[in-house]
C-alpha cells in the first residue's frame, strides 16, 4: 500500500509553533467572552465592566502560564504508560500554578480598578485561595488533557511504525529478526516502508524515529534493541542516539575534537562520535 498523499505532516511542522499559540489564544478568547457574559448575568447588580475585568484578568494570567505547564508536561509526560509517575509531579506543579495565577490576577484587577478610580477587595486570602485553587487545578489538568489529545492526534497523523511479526497461521511474511519492511499505521490506514528507504534513525525516549523522505515514524524500540535487526552492510551506528543508512550519506566532516559531522543527502546533519568513527572507516577504508 502506498502512503496517503493528503496534507503533509512535514508541512504542518513548519507552522506548528504559531498554530499552537493561535489555538491557545483563540480558545482563551472564546472561553473568556463566554464566561464574561455569564458572569455579567449572574452579577447584574455590579457595574457592567466588572465581570469582564474579573474574567479577563484571570484568563490573561492563565494564558501567560500555559508555556510553563507545557514545559512541566514535557519533563514529566502524562501518558498511559507514565501517568502514575507523572501525576504526583503535576499535582505539585498545580500549586505554584495557582499561586502565580491568583497573585497575578489580583495585581491586574487592582490596576484596572485603580484606573477606574475604584478599590478592589479580594477578601480573606486563605478561604478565597482555596476556592481559586479548586478551579485552578481543574484548569491545569484541562490544559494537560488538551495537550495529550493533541499529541495523540499528531501521532496518528504522523504515523507510527512497528515491526512486522509472524502471522498466527501460515509462513512468516519475512524474517522478523531482520525485517525488510516496516508497517506504518497512519490515520487508520496502514502502508509499508522498505528498510532500505530509511535514511537515518534517531533515539527519542522510548521510541526510535525512522526518518524516511522528510518524515519521522516513531518505532517503539530502543537503540540497543534495534541494532541487531538492521542490515550491517547498510546501517552503521554513528552516535549513541543515531544510526545512518550509508546509501544516503553525502559527506563526512572531521572535527578537531575527534568527532565528525555527517551530512545526509536530505541536508540533515548527524553527529558522529569518536567511539563510532572506526566502524564508519571500515566501510570506506581510511578515507574520511
mmCIF file of C-alpha atoms in Angstrom:
data_model
loop_
_atom_site.group_PDB
_atom_site.id
_atom_site.type_symbol
_atom_site.label_atom_id
_atom_site.label_comp_id
_atom_site.label_asym_id
_atom_site.label_seq_id
_atom_site.Cartn_x
_atom_site.Cartn_y
_atom_site.Cartn_z
ATOM 1 C CA UNK A 1 0.000 0.000 0.000
ATOM 2 C CA UNK A 2 1.307 3.452 -0.853
ATOM 3 C CA UNK A 3 1.369 6.267 1.638
ATOM 4 C CA UNK A 4 -1.614 8.666 1.753
ATOM 5 C CA UNK A 5 -0.945 11.943 -0.074
ATOM 6 C CA UNK A 6 -3.151 14.260 1.999
ATOM 7 C CA UNK A 7 -1.870 17.361 3.827
ATOM 8 C CA UNK A 8 1.713 16.592 4.778
ATOM 9 C CA UNK A 9 2.695 16.330 8.427
ATOM 10 C CA UNK A 10 6.056 17.859 7.499
ATOM 11 C CA UNK A 11 4.297 20.957 6.101
ATOM 12 C CA UNK A 12 2.338 21.326 9.323
ATOM 13 C CA UNK A 13 5.557 21.091 11.353
ATOM 14 C CA UNK A 14 6.753 24.337 9.757
ATOM 15 C CA UNK A 15 3.734 26.130 11.195
ATOM 16 C CA UNK A 16 3.256 24.055 14.328
ATOM 17 C CA UNK A 17 4.540 26.631 16.820
ATOM 18 C CA UNK A 18 2.407 29.584 15.609
ATOM 19 C CA UNK A 19 -0.555 27.203 15.163
ATOM 20 C CA UNK A 20 -0.280 26.056 18.777
ATOM 21 C CA UNK A 21 -0.012 29.649 20.008
ATOM 22 C CA UNK A 22 -3.051 30.584 17.905
ATOM 23 C CA UNK A 23 -5.027 27.666 19.318
ATOM 24 C CA UNK A 24 -4.434 28.669 22.942
ATOM 25 C CA UNK A 25 -5.116 32.353 22.230
ATOM 26 C CA UNK A 26 -8.365 31.671 20.348
ATOM 27 C CA UNK A 27 -9.509 29.164 22.969
ATOM 28 C CA UNK A 28 -8.798 31.709 25.712
ATOM 29 C CA UNK A 29 -10.668 34.492 23.908
ATOM 30 C CA UNK A 30 -13.716 32.311 23.238
ATOM 31 C CA UNK A 31 -13.825 30.958 26.787
ATOM 32 C CA UNK A 32 -13.323 34.400 28.359
ATOM 33 C CA UNK A 33 -16.038 36.092 26.329
ATOM 34 C CA UNK A 34 -18.476 33.304 27.194
ATOM 35 C CA UNK A 35 -17.587 33.394 30.902
ATOM 36 C CA UNK A 36 -17.790 37.188 30.967
ATOM 37 C CA UNK A 37 -21.312 37.167 29.559
ATOM 38 C CA UNK A 38 -22.396 34.553 32.097
ATOM 39 C CA UNK A 39 -20.728 36.461 34.960
ATOM 40 C CA UNK A 40 -22.433 39.672 33.868
ATOM 41 C CA UNK A 41 -25.811 37.942 34.038
ATOM 42 C CA UNK A 42 -25.022 36.397 37.435
ATOM 43 C CA UNK A 43 -23.827 39.741 38.872
ATOM 44 C CA UNK A 44 -26.381 42.076 37.371
ATOM 45 C CA UNK A 45 -26.106 44.474 40.320
ATOM 46 C CA UNK A 46 -22.422 45.207 39.747
ATOM 47 C CA UNK A 47 -21.035 47.652 37.227
ATOM 48 C CA UNK A 48 -21.234 46.216 33.733
ATOM 49 C CA UNK A 49 -17.463 46.288 33.255
ATOM 50 C CA UNK A 50 -16.549 44.468 36.480
ATOM 51 C CA UNK A 51 -17.313 40.854 35.387
ATOM 52 C CA UNK A 52 -15.283 41.450 32.248
ATOM 53 C CA UNK A 53 -12.323 42.634 34.320
ATOM 54 C CA UNK A 54 -12.610 39.578 36.585
ATOM 55 C CA UNK A 55 -12.647 37.117 33.693
ATOM 56 C CA UNK A 56 -10.031 38.796 31.512
ATOM 57 C CA UNK A 57 -7.503 39.273 34.305
ATOM 58 C CA UNK A 58 -7.861 35.594 35.173
ATOM 59 C CA UNK A 59 -7.568 34.476 31.543
ATOM 60 C CA UNK A 60 -4.544 36.658 30.809
ATOM 61 C CA UNK A 61 -2.648 35.071 33.690
ATOM 62 C CA UNK A 62 -3.643 31.525 32.667
ATOM 63 C CA UNK A 63 -2.549 32.210 29.099
ATOM 64 C CA UNK A 64 0.791 33.523 30.382
ATOM 65 C CA UNK A 65 1.261 30.355 32.472
ATOM 66 C CA UNK A 66 0.437 27.852 29.702
ATOM 67 C CA UNK A 67 4.083 27.666 28.460
ATOM 68 C CA UNK A 68 5.168 26.706 31.981
ATOM 69 C CA UNK A 69 2.508 23.976 32.165
ATOM 70 C CA UNK A 70 3.625 22.621 28.780
ATOM 71 C CA UNK A 71 7.244 22.634 29.977
ATOM 72 C CA UNK A 72 6.265 20.579 33.031
ATOM 73 C CA UNK A 73 4.361 18.162 30.788
ATOM 74 C CA UNK A 74 7.396 17.737 28.550
ATOM 75 C CA UNK A 75 9.528 16.987 31.608
ATOM 76 C CA UNK A 76 7.001 14.539 33.074
ATOM 77 C CA UNK A 77 4.882 13.346 30.129
ATOM 78 C CA UNK A 78 1.342 12.421 31.042
ATOM 79 C CA UNK A 79 0.822 9.230 29.022
ATOM 80 C CA UNK A 80 -0.847 5.880 29.526
ATOM 81 C CA UNK A 81 2.432 4.241 30.497
ATOM 82 C CA UNK A 82 3.817 7.115 32.597
ATOM 83 C CA UNK A 83 0.845 8.835 34.254
ATOM 84 C CA UNK A 84 1.342 7.142 37.629
ATOM 85 C CA UNK A 85 4.865 8.534 37.877
ATOM 86 C CA UNK A 86 3.893 11.896 36.412
ATOM 87 C CA UNK A 87 0.726 12.567 38.412
ATOM 88 C CA UNK A 88 2.456 13.492 41.726
ATOM 89 C CA UNK A 89 4.691 15.991 39.920
ATOM 90 C CA UNK A 90 1.728 17.577 38.177
ATOM 91 C CA UNK A 91 -0.245 17.799 41.416
ATOM 92 C CA UNK A 92 2.765 19.522 42.970
ATOM 93 C CA UNK A 93 3.129 21.869 39.988
ATOM 94 C CA UNK A 94 -0.539 22.842 40.199
ATOM 95 C CA UNK A 95 0.151 24.650 43.491
ATOM 96 C CA UNK A 96 2.641 27.259 42.170
ATOM 97 C CA UNK A 97 0.458 27.469 39.053
ATOM 98 C CA UNK A 98 -2.467 28.540 41.231
ATOM 99 C CA UNK A 99 -0.375 30.871 43.390
ATOM 100 C CA UNK A 100 1.013 32.675 40.346
ATOM 101 C CA UNK A 101 -2.403 32.794 38.708
ATOM 102 C CA UNK A 102 -4.151 34.264 41.759
ATOM 103 C CA UNK A 103 -1.322 36.668 42.593
ATOM 104 C CA UNK A 104 -1.046 37.987 39.053
ATOM 105 C CA UNK A 105 -4.810 38.147 38.656
ATOM 106 C CA UNK A 106 -5.155 40.244 41.830
ATOM 107 C CA UNK A 107 -2.423 42.593 40.674
ATOM 108 C CA UNK A 108 -4.141 43.146 37.330
ATOM 109 C CA UNK A 109 -7.525 43.657 38.972
ATOM 110 C CA UNK A 110 -6.148 46.210 41.417
ATOM 111 C CA UNK A 111 -4.572 48.021 38.479
ATOM 112 C CA UNK A 112 -7.811 48.005 36.465
ATOM 113 C CA UNK A 113 -9.917 49.144 39.421
ATOM 114 C CA UNK A 114 -7.357 51.812 40.273
ATOM 115 C CA UNK A 115 -7.537 53.217 36.746
ATOM 116 C CA UNK A 116 -11.316 53.397 37.154
ATOM 117 C CA UNK A 117 -10.929 55.163 40.494
ATOM 118 C CA UNK A 118 -12.301 52.181 42.407
ATOM 119 C CA UNK A 119 -10.861 49.921 45.082
ATOM 120 C CA UNK A 120 -10.778 46.146 44.550
ATOM 121 C CA UNK A 121 -11.222 43.839 47.554
ATOM 122 C CA UNK A 122 -10.360 40.149 47.316
ATOM 123 C CA UNK A 123 -11.446 39.310 50.862
ATOM 124 C CA UNK A 124 -9.782 36.843 53.238
ATOM 125 C CA UNK A 125 -6.796 35.293 51.434
ATOM 126 C CA UNK A 126 -6.848 31.643 52.516
ATOM 127 C CA UNK A 127 -10.585 30.880 52.167
ATOM 128 C CA UNK A 128 -10.633 32.608 48.796
ATOM 129 C CA UNK A 129 -7.410 30.935 47.680
ATOM 130 C CA UNK A 130 -8.861 27.505 48.489
ATOM 131 C CA UNK A 131 -11.794 28.292 46.234
ATOM 132 C CA UNK A 132 -9.491 29.569 43.494
ATOM 133 C CA UNK A 133 -7.215 26.525 43.804
ATOM 134 C CA UNK A 134 -10.104 24.144 43.172
ATOM 135 C CA UNK A 135 -10.795 25.998 39.926
ATOM 136 C CA UNK A 136 -7.115 26.241 39.050
ATOM 137 C CA UNK A 137 -6.363 22.541 39.453
ATOM 138 C CA UNK A 138 -9.250 21.843 37.096
ATOM 139 C CA UNK A 139 -7.839 24.358 34.597
ATOM 140 C CA UNK A 140 -4.336 22.911 34.963
ATOM 141 C CA UNK A 141 -5.472 19.401 34.091
ATOM 142 C CA UNK A 142 -7.683 20.622 31.248
ATOM 143 C CA UNK A 143 -4.512 22.089 29.709
ATOM 144 C CA UNK A 144 -2.741 18.762 30.267
ATOM 145 C CA UNK A 145 -5.677 16.831 28.766
ATOM 146 C CA UNK A 146 -5.787 19.031 25.656
ATOM 147 C CA UNK A 147 -2.029 18.632 25.263
ATOM 148 C CA UNK A 148 -2.294 14.836 25.485
ATOM 149 C CA UNK A 149 -5.175 14.733 22.998
ATOM 150 C CA UNK A 150 -3.264 16.882 20.519
ATOM 151 C CA UNK A 151 -0.216 14.626 20.881
ATOM 152 C CA UNK A 152 -2.317 11.528 20.182
ATOM 153 C CA UNK A 153 -3.848 13.189 17.132
ATOM 154 C CA UNK A 154 -0.440 14.265 15.837
ATOM 155 C CA UNK A 155 0.917 10.756 16.377
ATOM 156 C CA UNK A 156 -1.931 9.355 14.299
ATOM 157 C CA UNK A 157 -1.330 11.941 11.597
ATOM 158 C CA UNK A 158 2.425 11.438 11.618
ATOM 159 C CA UNK A 159 2.136 7.674 11.607
ATOM 160 C CA UNK A 160 3.718 5.097 13.897
ATOM 161 C CA UNK A 161 5.892 2.259 12.663
ATOM 162 C CA UNK A 162 6.116 -1.266 14.012
ATOM 163 C CA UNK A 163 7.999 -4.398 13.099
ATOM 164 C CA UNK A 164 6.088 -6.944 11.076
ATOM 165 C CA UNK A 165 5.518 -10.056 13.141
ATOM 166 C CA UNK A 166 4.961 -13.629 12.097
ATOM 167 C CA UNK A 167 1.278 -14.362 11.407
ATOM 168 C CA UNK A 168 -0.611 -16.753 13.643
ATOM 169 C CA UNK A 169 -1.187 -19.069 10.674
ATOM 170 C CA UNK A 170 0.938 -19.708 7.613
ATOM 171 C CA UNK A 171 4.546 -18.848 6.841
ATOM 172 C CA UNK A 172 6.027 -15.542 8.055
ATOM 173 C CA UNK A 173 5.867 -12.709 5.579
ATOM 174 C CA UNK A 174 9.569 -12.012 6.090
ATOM 175 C CA UNK A 175 12.396 -12.748 8.553
ATOM 176 C CA UNK A 176 11.253 -10.978 11.703
ATOM 177 C CA UNK A 177 14.771 -10.758 13.143
ATOM 178 C CA UNK A 178 15.913 -8.567 10.248
ATOM 179 C CA UNK A 179 12.819 -7.070 8.629
ATOM 180 C CA UNK A 180 12.982 -5.781 5.084
ATOM 181 C CA UNK A 181 9.854 -3.686 5.641
ATOM 182 C CA UNK A 182 8.120 -1.854 8.450
ATOM 183 C CA UNK A 183 4.381 -1.493 8.852
ATOM 184 C CA UNK A 184 3.240 2.098 9.409
ATOM 185 C CA UNK A 185 -0.205 2.985 10.690
ATOM 186 C CA UNK A 186 -1.386 6.486 9.885
ATOM 187 C CA UNK A 187 -4.879 7.954 10.301
ATOM 188 C CA UNK A 188 -6.415 4.492 10.420
ATOM 189 C CA UNK A 189 -4.608 3.298 7.299
ATOM 190 C CA UNK A 190 -1.632 1.012 7.002
ATOM 191 C CA UNK A 191 1.212 1.005 4.499
ATOM 192 C CA UNK A 192 4.671 -0.494 4.210
ATOM 193 C CA UNK A 193 8.032 1.222 4.047
ATOM 194 C CA UNK A 194 11.136 -0.603 2.918
ATOM 195 C CA UNK A 195 14.008 -0.775 5.371
ATOM 196 C CA UNK A 196 16.305 0.356 2.536
ATOM 197 C CA UNK A 197 14.340 3.631 2.313
ATOM 198 C CA UNK A 198 15.130 4.585 5.927
ATOM 199 C CA UNK A 199 17.730 7.347 5.677
ATOM 200 C CA UNK A 200 18.648 7.598 9.354
ATOM 201 C CA UNK A 201 17.322 6.681 12.785
ATOM 202 C CA UNK A 202 17.314 8.711 15.974
ATOM 203 C CA UNK A 203 16.538 7.709 19.558
ATOM 204 C CA UNK A 204 13.711 9.642 21.207
ATOM 205 C CA UNK A 205 12.756 8.433 24.670
ATOM 206 C CA UNK A 206 11.057 5.056 24.417
ATOM 207 C CA UNK A 207 10.983 5.341 20.627
ATOM 208 C CA UNK A 208 13.362 5.278 17.697
ATOM 209 C CA UNK A 209 12.329 7.672 14.930
ATOM 210 C CA UNK A 210 12.680 6.273 11.412
ATOM 211 C CA UNK A 211 13.455 9.149 9.050
ATOM 212 C CA UNK A 212 12.024 8.460 5.596
ATOM 213 C CA UNK A 213 11.753 11.092 2.842
ATOM 214 C CA UNK A 214 11.422 14.001 5.245
ATOM 215 C CA UNK A 215 9.067 12.225 7.638
ATOM 216 C CA UNK A 216 9.699 10.676 11.049
ATOM 217 C CA UNK A 217 7.878 7.500 12.030
ATOM 218 C CA UNK A 218 8.239 6.549 15.720
ATOM 219 C CA UNK A 219 9.014 2.880 16.370
ATOM 220 C CA UNK A 220 8.601 1.660 19.946
ATOM 221 C CA UNK A 221 12.083 0.241 20.450
ATOM 222 C CA UNK A 222 15.462 1.055 21.956
ATOM 223 C CA UNK A 223 18.692 1.664 20.066
ATOM 224 C CA UNK A 224 20.188 -1.478 21.557
ATOM 225 C CA UNK A 225 17.108 -3.488 20.644
ATOM 226 C CA UNK A 226 17.033 -2.394 17.016
ATOM 227 C CA UNK A 227 20.792 -2.667 16.485
ATOM 228 C CA UNK A 228 20.704 -6.370 15.677
ATOM 229 C CA UNK A 229 17.685 -6.007 13.385
ATOM 230 C CA UNK A 230 19.355 -3.660 10.911
ATOM 231 C CA UNK A 231 21.398 -4.820 7.939
ATOM 232 C CA UNK A 232 25.047 -4.162 8.970
ATOM 233 C CA UNK A 233 26.051 -3.779 5.320
ATOM 234 C CA UNK A 234 23.756 -0.776 5.012
ATOM 235 C CA UNK A 235 23.228 0.684 8.516
ATOM 236 C CA UNK A 236 26.015 1.938 10.787
ATOM 237 C CA UNK A 237 25.708 3.325 14.278
ATOM 238 C CA UNK A 238 27.479 6.673 14.404
ATOM 239 C CA UNK A 239 26.329 8.015 17.756
ATOM 240 C CA UNK A 240 24.668 6.720 20.901
ATOM 241 C CA UNK A 241 21.380 8.079 19.546
ATOM 242 C CA UNK A 242 21.855 7.801 15.759
ATOM 243 C CA UNK A 243 22.114 5.192 13.010
ATOM 244 C CA UNK A 244 22.600 6.167 9.383
ATOM 245 C CA UNK A 245 21.916 4.419 6.108
ATOM 246 C CA UNK A 246 25.208 4.578 4.188
ATOM 247 C CA UNK A 247 23.320 4.840 0.897
ATOM 248 C CA UNK A 248 22.123 8.297 1.958
ATOM 249 C CA UNK A 249 25.407 9.627 3.357
ATOM 250 C CA UNK A 250 26.675 12.587 1.316
ATOM 251 C CA UNK A 251 29.652 13.985 3.256
ATOM 252 C CA UNK A 252 31.832 13.354 6.305
ATOM 253 C CA UNK A 253 33.307 16.404 8.017
ATOM 254 C CA UNK A 254 36.023 15.625 10.618
ATOM 255 C CA UNK A 255 36.082 17.878 13.673
ATOM 256 C CA UNK A 256 39.008 18.973 15.812
ATOM 257 C CA UNK A 257 37.534 17.154 18.802
ATOM 258 C CA UNK A 258 37.940 13.794 17.072
ATOM 259 C CA UNK A 259 34.234 13.593 16.360
ATOM 260 C CA UNK A 260 32.717 14.131 12.934
ATOM 261 C CA UNK A 261 29.676 15.732 11.376
ATOM 262 C CA UNK A 262 27.797 13.731 8.761
ATOM 263 C CA UNK A 263 25.709 15.403 6.100
ATOM 264 C CA UNK A 264 22.931 13.322 4.612
ATOM 265 C CA UNK A 265 21.523 13.697 1.131
ATOM 266 C CA UNK A 266 18.407 15.402 2.512
ATOM 267 C CA UNK A 267 20.604 18.075 4.128
ATOM 268 C CA UNK A 268 20.325 16.725 7.680
ATOM 269 C CA UNK A 269 23.482 16.928 9.783
ATOM 270 C CA UNK A 270 24.110 13.907 12.021
ATOM 271 C CA UNK A 271 26.724 13.811 14.812
ATOM 272 C CA UNK A 272 29.326 11.061 14.687
ATOM 273 C CA UNK A 273 31.225 10.439 17.903
ATOM 274 C CA UNK A 274 34.833 9.195 18.093
ATOM 275 C CA UNK A 275 33.581 5.932 19.555
ATOM 276 C CA UNK A 276 31.844 5.005 16.295
ATOM 277 C CA UNK A 277 34.182 6.563 13.708
ATOM 278 C CA UNK A 278 36.201 3.359 13.443
ATOM 279 C CA UNK A 279 33.137 1.413 12.308
ATOM 280 C CA UNK A 280 32.455 4.093 9.728
ATOM 281 C CA UNK A 281 36.051 3.910 8.461
ATOM 282 C CA UNK A 282 35.681 0.179 7.899
ATOM 283 C CA UNK A 283 33.112 0.859 5.228
ATOM 284 C CA UNK A 284 35.232 3.454 3.430
ATOM 285 C CA UNK A 285 38.760 2.326 4.118
ATOM 286 C CA UNK A 286 40.963 5.023 5.633
ATOM 287 C CA UNK A 287 39.339 7.862 3.728
ATOM 288 C CA UNK A 288 37.017 10.156 5.635
#
